[in-house]
CSV table of C-alpha atoms in Angstrom, one decimal:
chain,number,residue,atom,x,y,z
A,125,MET,CA,87.0,108.5,107.7
A,126,ASN,CA,88.2,105.5,105.7
A,127,SER,CA,91.0,106.2,103.7
A,128,PRO,CA,89.9,106.4,100.0
A,129,GLN,CA,91.0,103.2,97.8
A,130,LEU,CA,92.8,105.3,95.5
A,131,PHE,CA,95.3,106.0,98.5
A,132,GLN,CA,95.7,102.3,99.8
A,133,GLY,CA,99.0,100.6,99.4
A,134,LEU,CA,99.4,97.6,96.9
A,135,ASP,CA,102.1,95.2,96.4
A,136,VAL,CA,103.2,94.5,92.7
A,137,GLY,CA,105.3,91.4,93.1
A,138,PRO,CA,107.9,92.0,95.9
A,139,LEU,CA,107.6,95.9,95.2
A,140,ARG,CA,105.3,98.0,97.6
A,141,LEU,CA,103.6,100.9,96.5
A,142,ASP,CA,102.3,103.5,98.8
A,143,ASN,CA,99.1,104.2,96.6
A,144,ARG,CA,97.4,103.2,93.5
A,145,ILE,CA,98.8,106.1,91.2
A,146,VAL,CA,101.3,105.4,88.8
A,147,ILE,CA,103.0,107.5,86.4
A,148,ALA,CA,103.1,106.2,83.0
A,149,PRO,CA,105.8,106.2,80.8
A,150,MET,CA,106.0,109.4,78.4
A,151,CYS,CA,108.3,109.9,75.6
A,152,GLN,CA,110.2,113.2,75.6
A,153,TYR,CA,112.3,113.3,72.2
A,154,SER,CA,115.0,115.2,74.1
A,155,ALA,CA,118.0,112.4,74.2
A,156,GLU,CA,121.3,112.7,72.3
A,157,ASN,CA,122.3,109.8,70.7
A,158,GLY,CA,120.2,107.7,73.0
A,159,CYS,CA,121.6,109.5,75.9
A,160,MET,CA,119.5,111.3,78.6
A,161,THR,CA,120.0,114.9,79.1
A,162,ASP,CA,119.4,117.6,81.7
A,163,TRP,CA,115.8,117.9,80.2
A,164,HIS,CA,115.2,114.3,81.7
A,165,LEU,CA,116.6,115.4,84.9
A,166,ILE,CA,114.2,118.0,85.3
A,167,HIS,CA,111.4,116.1,83.9
A,168,LEU,CA,111.6,113.0,86.0
A,169,GLY,CA,113.0,114.9,89.1
A,170,HIS,CA,109.5,117.2,89.2
A,171,LEU,CA,107.3,114.1,88.9
A,172,ALA,CA,109.3,112.1,91.4
A,173,LEU,CA,108.1,114.9,94.0
A,174,SER,CA,104.4,114.3,93.2
A,175,GLY,CA,103.0,111.8,95.5
A,176,ALA,CA,102.3,109.3,93.0
A,177,ALA,CA,103.6,105.7,93.8
A,178,LEU,CA,105.9,104.6,90.9
A,179,LEU,CA,107.6,106.8,88.4
A,180,THR,CA,108.2,105.0,85.1
A,181,ILE,CA,111.0,106.4,82.7
A,182,GLU,CA,109.6,106.5,79.0
A,183,ALA,CA,109.9,103.7,76.2
A,184,THR,CA,113.7,103.2,76.3
A,185,ALA,CA,115.0,101.6,73.2
A,186,VAL,CA,117.0,98.4,73.5
A,187,VAL,CA,119.1,98.9,70.1
A,188,PRO,CA,119.5,102.1,68.1
A,189,GLU,CA,117.1,101.1,65.4
A,190,GLY,CA,114.2,100.4,68.0
A,191,ARG,CA,114.0,104.1,68.7
A,192,ILE,CA,110.7,105.8,67.6
A,193,THR,CA,112.8,109.0,66.8
A,194,TYR,CA,116.3,109.7,66.7
A,195,ALA,CA,115.9,111.8,69.9
A,196,ASP,CA,114.6,108.5,71.7
A,197,VAL,CA,116.2,107.6,75.3
A,198,GLY,CA,118.1,104.2,74.9
A,199,LEU,CA,119.7,101.6,77.0
A,200,TRP,CA,122.2,99.6,74.7
A,201,ASP,CA,125.7,100.5,75.6
A,202,ASP,CA,127.8,102.0,78.5
A,203,ALA,CA,127.3,105.5,77.3
A,204,THR,CA,123.4,105.3,77.4
A,205,GLU,CA,123.7,103.6,80.6
A,206,ALA,CA,126.0,106.2,82.1
A,207,ALA,CA,123.6,108.9,81.0
A,208,LEU,CA,120.5,106.9,82.3
A,209,ALA,CA,122.2,106.2,85.8
A,210,ARG,CA,123.4,110.1,86.4
A,211,VAL,CA,119.6,110.9,86.2
A,212,VAL,CA,118.4,108.2,88.4
A,213,ALA,CA,121.1,108.9,90.8
A,214,ALA,CA,120.0,112.6,91.0
A,215,VAL,CA,116.4,111.8,91.4
A,216,ARG,CA,117.0,109.1,94.0
A,217,ARG,CA,118.9,111.7,96.2
A,218,HIS,CA,115.6,113.6,96.8
A,219,SER,CA,112.7,111.2,96.3
A,220,PRO,CA,112.1,107.9,97.7
A,221,MET,CA,109.4,106.9,95.0
A,222,PRO,CA,110.3,103.9,93.2
A,223,ILE,CA,111.6,103.9,89.8
A,224,ALA,CA,110.5,101.6,86.6
A,225,ILE,CA,111.7,101.6,83.1
A,226,GLN,CA,109.7,100.6,79.9
A,227,LEU,CA,111.9,98.5,77.5
A,228,ALA,CA,110.9,98.9,74.1
A,229,HIS,CA,111.5,98.6,70.2
A,230,ALA,CA,109.6,100.6,67.6
A,231,GLY,CA,109.7,97.9,64.8
A,232,ARG,CA,108.4,99.6,61.8
A,233,LYS,CA,107.1,102.8,63.5
A,234,ALA,CA,110.7,103.7,64.1
A,235,SER,CA,113.0,106.1,62.2
A,236,THR,CA,110.4,109.2,62.5
A,237,ASP,CA,110.9,112.9,63.2
A,238,LEU,CA,110.0,114.6,66.2
A,239,PRO,CA,106.1,114.9,67.1
A,240,TRP,CA,106.3,118.7,67.1
A,241,ARG,CA,108.0,118.6,63.3
A,242,GLY,CA,105.3,116.3,62.0
A,243,GLY,CA,106.3,113.0,63.2
A,244,ARG,CA,106.4,111.6,59.8
A,245,GLN,CA,108.7,108.7,58.8
A,246,ILE,CA,112.2,109.6,57.6
A,247,SER,CA,113.6,107.5,54.8
A,248,PRO,CA,116.5,105.0,55.4
A,249,ASP,CA,118.7,107.0,53.3
A,250,ALA,CA,117.9,110.5,55.0
A,251,PRO,CA,119.6,112.1,57.8
A,252,ASN,CA,118.4,110.9,61.1
A,253,GLY,CA,116.9,107.9,59.5
A,254,TRP,CA,117.3,104.3,58.9
A,255,GLN,CA,116.2,101.1,57.9
A,256,THR,CA,113.5,99.7,60.2
A,257,VAL,CA,112.6,96.1,60.9
A,258,ALA,CA,109.4,94.4,61.8
A,259,PRO,CA,107.8,90.7,61.7
A,260,SER,CA,106.7,91.4,58.1
A,261,ALA,CA,107.6,93.7,55.4
A,262,LEU,CA,104.5,95.6,55.7
A,263,ALA,CA,104.8,99.3,56.2
A,264,PHE,CA,102.7,101.1,58.6
A,265,GLU,CA,101.3,103.7,56.3
A,266,ALA,CA,100.9,103.7,52.4
A,267,GLY,CA,103.8,105.2,50.9
A,268,GLU,CA,106.1,104.9,53.6
A,269,ALA,CA,109.5,102.8,53.4
A,270,ALA,CA,108.7,99.1,54.2
A,271,PRO,CA,110.6,97.6,57.1
A,272,THR,CA,112.6,94.4,56.5
A,273,ALA,CA,111.1,91.4,57.8
A,274,LEU,CA,113.3,90.0,60.8
A,275,ASP,CA,115.0,86.7,60.2
A,276,ARG,CA,115.5,84.0,62.9
A,277,ASP,CA,119.1,85.5,63.5
A,278,GLY,CA,117.6,88.8,63.9
A,279,ILE,CA,114.9,87.6,66.2
A,280,ALA,CA,117.7,86.1,68.8
A,281,ARG,CA,119.5,89.5,68.4
A,282,LEU,CA,116.4,91.3,69.3
A,283,ARG,CA,115.6,89.0,72.3
A,284,ASP,CA,119.4,89.3,73.6
A,285,ALA,CA,119.0,93.0,73.5
A,286,PHE,CA,115.9,92.9,75.5
A,287,VAL,CA,118.0,90.9,78.0
A,288,GLU,CA,121.0,93.0,78.1
A,289,SER,CA,119.0,96.4,78.5
A,290,ALA,CA,117.2,94.6,81.5
A,291,ARG,CA,120.6,93.8,83.2
A,292,ARG,CA,121.7,97.3,82.6
A,293,ALA,CA,118.6,98.4,84.0
A,294,VAL,CA,119.2,96.2,87.3
A,295,ARG,CA,122.8,97.8,87.5
A,296,ILE,CA,121.4,101.3,87.5
A,297,GLY,CA,119.2,100.2,90.4
A,298,ILE,CA,115.9,100.2,88.6
A,299,ASP,CA,113.1,98.9,90.7
A,300,ALA,CA,110.7,97.4,88.0
A,301,ILE,CA,110.9,96.6,84.3
A,302,GLN,CA,108.2,97.1,81.9
A,303,LEU,CA,108.1,95.4,78.5
A,304,HIS,CA,106.2,97.4,75.8
A,305,GLY,CA,104.0,95.2,74.0
A,306,ALA,CA,101.6,98.0,72.9
A,307,HIS,CA,100.7,101.0,70.6
A,308,GLY,CA,101.8,99.4,67.6
A,309,TYR,CA,105.5,98.8,68.4
A,310,LEU,CA,107.4,95.6,67.7
A,311,LEU,CA,106.0,93.3,70.2
A,312,HIS,CA,102.8,94.6,69.3
A,313,GLN,CA,103.6,94.0,65.5
A,314,PHE,CA,104.2,90.3,66.4
A,315,LEU,CA,100.9,89.9,68.2
A,316,SER,CA,98.5,91.5,65.5
A,317,PRO,CA,97.5,89.6,62.6
A,318,LEU,CA,97.4,92.8,60.9
A,319,SER,CA,100.8,93.4,60.9
A,320,ASN,CA,102.2,89.8,61.5
A,321,ARG,CA,101.8,87.7,58.3
A,322,ARG,CA,104.7,85.4,58.7
A,323,ASP,CA,104.4,81.6,57.9
A,324,ASP,CA,107.0,80.5,60.4
A,325,ASP,CA,106.6,79.6,64.1
A,326,TYR,CA,106.5,83.3,65.0
A,327,GLY,CA,103.4,84.1,62.6
A,328,GLY,CA,99.9,82.6,62.0
A,329,SER,CA,98.1,81.0,65.0
A,330,LEU,CA,97.5,83.0,68.4
A,331,GLU,CA,100.3,80.6,69.9
A,332,ASN,CA,102.9,81.6,67.2
A,333,ARG,CA,102.1,85.4,67.1
A,334,MET,CA,102.4,85.3,71.0
A,335,ARG,CA,105.9,83.5,70.8
A,336,LEU,CA,108.4,86.0,70.7
A,337,PRO,CA,106.9,88.5,73.4
A,338,LEU,CA,106.9,85.6,75.5
A,339,GLU,CA,110.3,84.4,74.6
A,340,ILE,CA,111.5,87.9,75.4
A,341,PHE,CA,109.7,88.1,78.7
A,342,ASP,CA,110.9,84.7,79.7
A,343,ALA,CA,114.4,85.8,79.0
A,344,VAL,CA,114.1,89.1,80.8
A,345,ARG,CA,112.4,87.5,83.8
A,346,ALA,CA,115.3,84.6,84.1
A,347,ALA,CA,118.0,87.4,84.0
A,348,VAL,CA,117.0,90.0,86.5
A,349,PRO,CA,116.5,89.1,90.4
A,350,ASP,CA,113.3,88.0,91.7
A,351,ARG,CA,113.3,91.2,93.6
A,352,VAL,CA,112.9,93.0,90.3
A,353,PRO,CA,109.3,92.7,89.1
A,354,VAL,CA,108.9,92.6,85.5
A,355,THR,CA,105.6,93.6,83.8
A,356,MET,CA,103.9,94.1,80.5
A,357,ARG,CA,102.2,96.9,78.7
A,358,VAL,CA,99.7,95.9,76.2
A,359,SER,CA,97.2,97.4,73.6
A,360,GLY,CA,93.7,95.7,74.6
A,361,THR,CA,92.5,96.0,71.0
A,362,ASP,CA,93.6,97.3,67.6
A,363,TRP,CA,90.2,99.1,67.2
A,364,VAL,CA,90.5,97.2,63.7
A,365,GLU,CA,88.1,94.6,62.5
A,366,GLY,CA,90.3,91.3,62.4
A,367,GLY,CA,92.8,92.6,64.4
A,368,TRP,CA,94.2,92.0,67.9
A,369,ASP,CA,91.1,92.1,70.4
A,370,ILE,CA,90.5,91.7,74.1
A,371,GLU,CA,89.8,88.0,73.6
A,372,GLN,CA,93.5,87.4,72.3
A,373,THR,CA,94.9,90.1,75.2
A,374,ILE,CA,93.2,87.7,77.8
A,375,ALA,CA,95.0,84.6,76.4
A,376,PHE,CA,98.1,86.8,76.5
A,377,ALA,CA,97.7,88.1,79.8
A,378,GLN,CA,97.1,84.6,81.1
A,379,ALA,CA,100.1,83.5,79.5
A,380,VAL,CA,102.5,86.0,80.8
A,381,GLU,CA,100.6,85.6,84.2
A,382,ALA,CA,101.9,81.9,84.3
A,383,ARG,CA,105.3,83.1,83.6
A,384,GLY,CA,105.8,85.3,86.5
A,385,CYS,CA,104.4,88.6,85.1
A,386,ALA,CA,103.8,90.9,88.1
A,387,ALA,CA,101.2,93.3,86.5
A,388,MET,CA,99.8,94.5,83.2
A,389,HIS,CA,99.4,97.9,82.1
A,390,VAL,CA,96.4,98.0,79.3
A,391,SER,CA,95.8,100.8,76.8
A,392,SER,CA,94.8,100.3,73.1
A,393,GLY,CA,95.4,101.0,69.7
A,394,GLY,CA,98.4,102.4,67.7
A,395,LEU,CA,98.9,99.3,65.4
A,396,ASP,CA,96.8,100.6,62.2
A,397,PRO,CA,95.8,104.1,60.9
A,398,ARG,CA,92.5,102.4,60.0
A,399,GLN,CA,91.8,102.3,63.9
A,400,GLN,CA,88.1,103.8,65.0
A,401,ILE,CA,88.7,104.6,68.7
A,402,PRO,CA,85.8,105.9,70.7
A,403,VAL,CA,87.6,108.4,72.7
A,404,GLY,CA,86.2,109.7,75.9
A,405,PRO,CA,86.6,109.8,79.6
A,406,SER,CA,87.5,106.3,81.1
A,407,TYR,CA,87.4,104.9,77.5
A,408,GLN,CA,89.9,102.2,77.9
A,409,VAL,CA,88.8,101.1,81.4
A,410,PRO,CA,86.3,98.4,80.1
A,411,LEU,CA,89.6,96.6,78.5
A,412,ALA,CA,91.1,97.1,82.0
A,413,ARG,CA,87.9,95.5,83.6
A,414,ALA,CA,88.0,92.5,81.3
A,415,LEU,CA,91.7,91.6,82.0
A,416,LYS,CA,91.2,92.1,85.8
A,417,GLN,CA,88.2,89.4,85.7
A,418,ALA,CA,90.7,86.9,83.8
A,419,VAL,CA,94.0,87.3,85.9
A,420,ALA,CA,95.0,87.7,89.4
A,421,ILE,CA,98.0,89.9,88.8
A,422,PRO,CA,97.3,93.9,89.3
A,423,ILE,CA,95.9,95.7,86.2
A,424,VAL,CA,96.8,99.3,85.5
A,425,ALA,CA,94.0,101.3,83.7
A,426,VAL,CA,94.8,104.4,81.6
A,427,GLY,CA,93.2,107.0,79.3
A,428,LEU,CA,91.6,110.3,79.9
A,429,ILE,CA,91.6,109.7,83.6
A,430,THR,CA,91.6,113.2,84.7
A,431,ASP,CA,89.1,113.8,87.6
A,432,TYR,CA,89.6,112.5,91.3
A,433,GLU,CA,86.3,110.8,91.6
A,434,GLN,CA,86.6,109.3,88.3
A,435,ALA,CA,89.9,107.5,89.4
A,436,GLU,CA,88.9,106.6,92.9
A,437,ALA,CA,85.6,104.9,91.3
A,438,ILE,CA,87.9,102.8,89.0
A,439,VAL,CA,90.0,101.3,92.0
A,440,ALA,CA,87.1,101.3,94.3
A,441,THR,CA,84.8,99.4,92.2
A,442,GLY,CA,87.4,96.9,91.2
A,443,ASP,CA,87.9,97.8,87.4
A,444,ALA,CA,91.6,98.1,87.8
A,445,ASP,CA,94.0,98.0,90.7
A,446,LEU,CA,96.0,101.1,89.6
A,447,ILE,CA,95.4,104.1,87.4
A,448,GLY,CA,98.2,105.3,85.2
A,449,LEU,CA,98.7,109.1,84.6
A,450,ALA,CA,100.5,110.6,81.7
A,451,ARG,CA,99.2,114.0,79.9
A,452,THR,CA,97.3,114.4,83.1
A,453,ILE,CA,100.3,114.7,85.4
A,454,LEU,CA,102.2,116.7,82.6
A,455,TYR,CA,99.5,119.2,82.9
A,456,ASP,CA,99.2,119.1,87.0
A,457,PRO,CA,102.4,117.5,88.3
A,458,ARG,CA,100.8,117.8,91.9
A,459,TRP,CA,97.7,115.9,90.7
A,460,PRO,CA,98.2,113.1,93.6
A,461,TRP,CA,98.4,115.8,96.3
A,462,HIS,CA,95.2,117.4,94.8
A,463,ALA,CA,93.3,114.0,94.5
A,464,ALA,CA,94.6,113.3,98.1
A,465,ALA,CA,93.0,116.4,99.4
A,466,HIS,CA,89.8,116.3,97.5
A,467,LEU,CA,89.1,112.6,98.6
A,468,GLY,CA,90.6,112.6,102.3
A,469,GLY,CA,93.8,110.8,101.6
A,470,ARG,CA,97.7,111.1,102.5
A,471,VAL,CA,100.7,111.6,100.3
A,472,ARG,CA,104.4,111.9,101.0
A,473,ALA,CA,105.8,115.3,100.3
A,474,PRO,CA,109.8,116.2,100.5
A,475,ASP,CA,110.6,118.3,103.5
A,476,GLN,CA,111.3,121.5,101.7
A,477,TYR,CA,107.4,121.6,100.7
A,478,LEU,CA,106.0,120.5,104.0
A,479,ARG,CA,105.0,124.2,104.6
A,480,SER,CA,103.1,124.4,101.7
A,481,GLN,CA,100.2,122.1,103.3
A,482,PRO,CA,97.1,124.0,103.1
A,483,HIS,CA,95.7,124.8,106.6
A,484,ARG,CA,92.3,123.2,105.7
A,485,PHE,CA,94.2,119.9,105.1
A,486,LYS,CA,96.4,119.4,108.3
A,487,ASP,CA,96.8,115.6,107.6
A,488,LEU,CA,97.5,115.4,104.0
A,489,PHE,CA,101.3,115.1,103.9
A,490,ASP,CA,102.1,111.6,105.0
A,491,VAL,CA,105.2,112.6,107.0
A,492,PRO,CA,105.3,114.6,110.2
A,493,THR,CA,105.6,118.2,110.2
A,494,SER,CA,109.0,119.3,112.2
A,495,ASP,CA,109.8,122.6,113.7
A,496,THR,CA,111.7,124.3,111.3
A,497,GLY,CA,112.9,127.3,113.3
A,498,MET,CA,111.4,129.5,110.5
């Protein structure tokens, strides 16, 4: 029987992936002053044993004011680097899975409380709050404190911060870097005409709105070795009339592809509370399909992908090259194992778990079973 497409290998730039399943970045809101804790060691450690092809570390702020909440992970100084390095080293001791990191800045959506405490904005003068920044002084929601519009010096410092965090990631040994340009965070805020009302070179036309994300991509790509692929996460549409849409996303994708982008991960929304999202299984796959038809780099689809046959169909029909799992793999950390068993694929499993292979799936684990003497 032919191996399912979901379990075929794929190259993302110089990085070889065992299959088409990637673990998407998922914020845990469990850091202390930007530093990873034992929670991240447990969380990332067990996902690294899942059989997926790539593990992506959650949105990691390049400066303290770029955090969504006061409990977000950061990578802006030696302390945050050391904490992240400790977790990565521990995971690597027990899993060969490549590890990527998503570098991010939340812009006007920063300075909020933890999601399980309501997630509302914390005012700049309150404990755990700070003054946010954005392309324009427009609040995300009515009644919130407005961000400060970034000036030229602020933009230059921001670009430098992304570069410095990328260099720290390489020093830790991260295998791939993703730049977060989605979900209404700062780079998305520059892209969308709904949040970017600037009248300088960074606002107005599509070319100008793309300028800062492209400058940051160029700077990061130039700062890290060729062996480290740099990818983008984008929202394919704002789901608001007059906002960022798939046609503009295609133009942006083609621009970053020409600059050496190794892959693009497409989701949607997050920029404007007026969004009307037609949520349902595979609801964002048409956005991935549109990008797949416009560029040659691998495209990652995400969004309510929960069923094994559903995931196989997405990659087998060419709608996307890879599927990203987030909440699905939190609910079922062995989803890739179960998908491989269902579809007839093979996955890697740690030696300590080889005996768990069900008798009816004798070739499920992609390593030879040795005599354990037990």
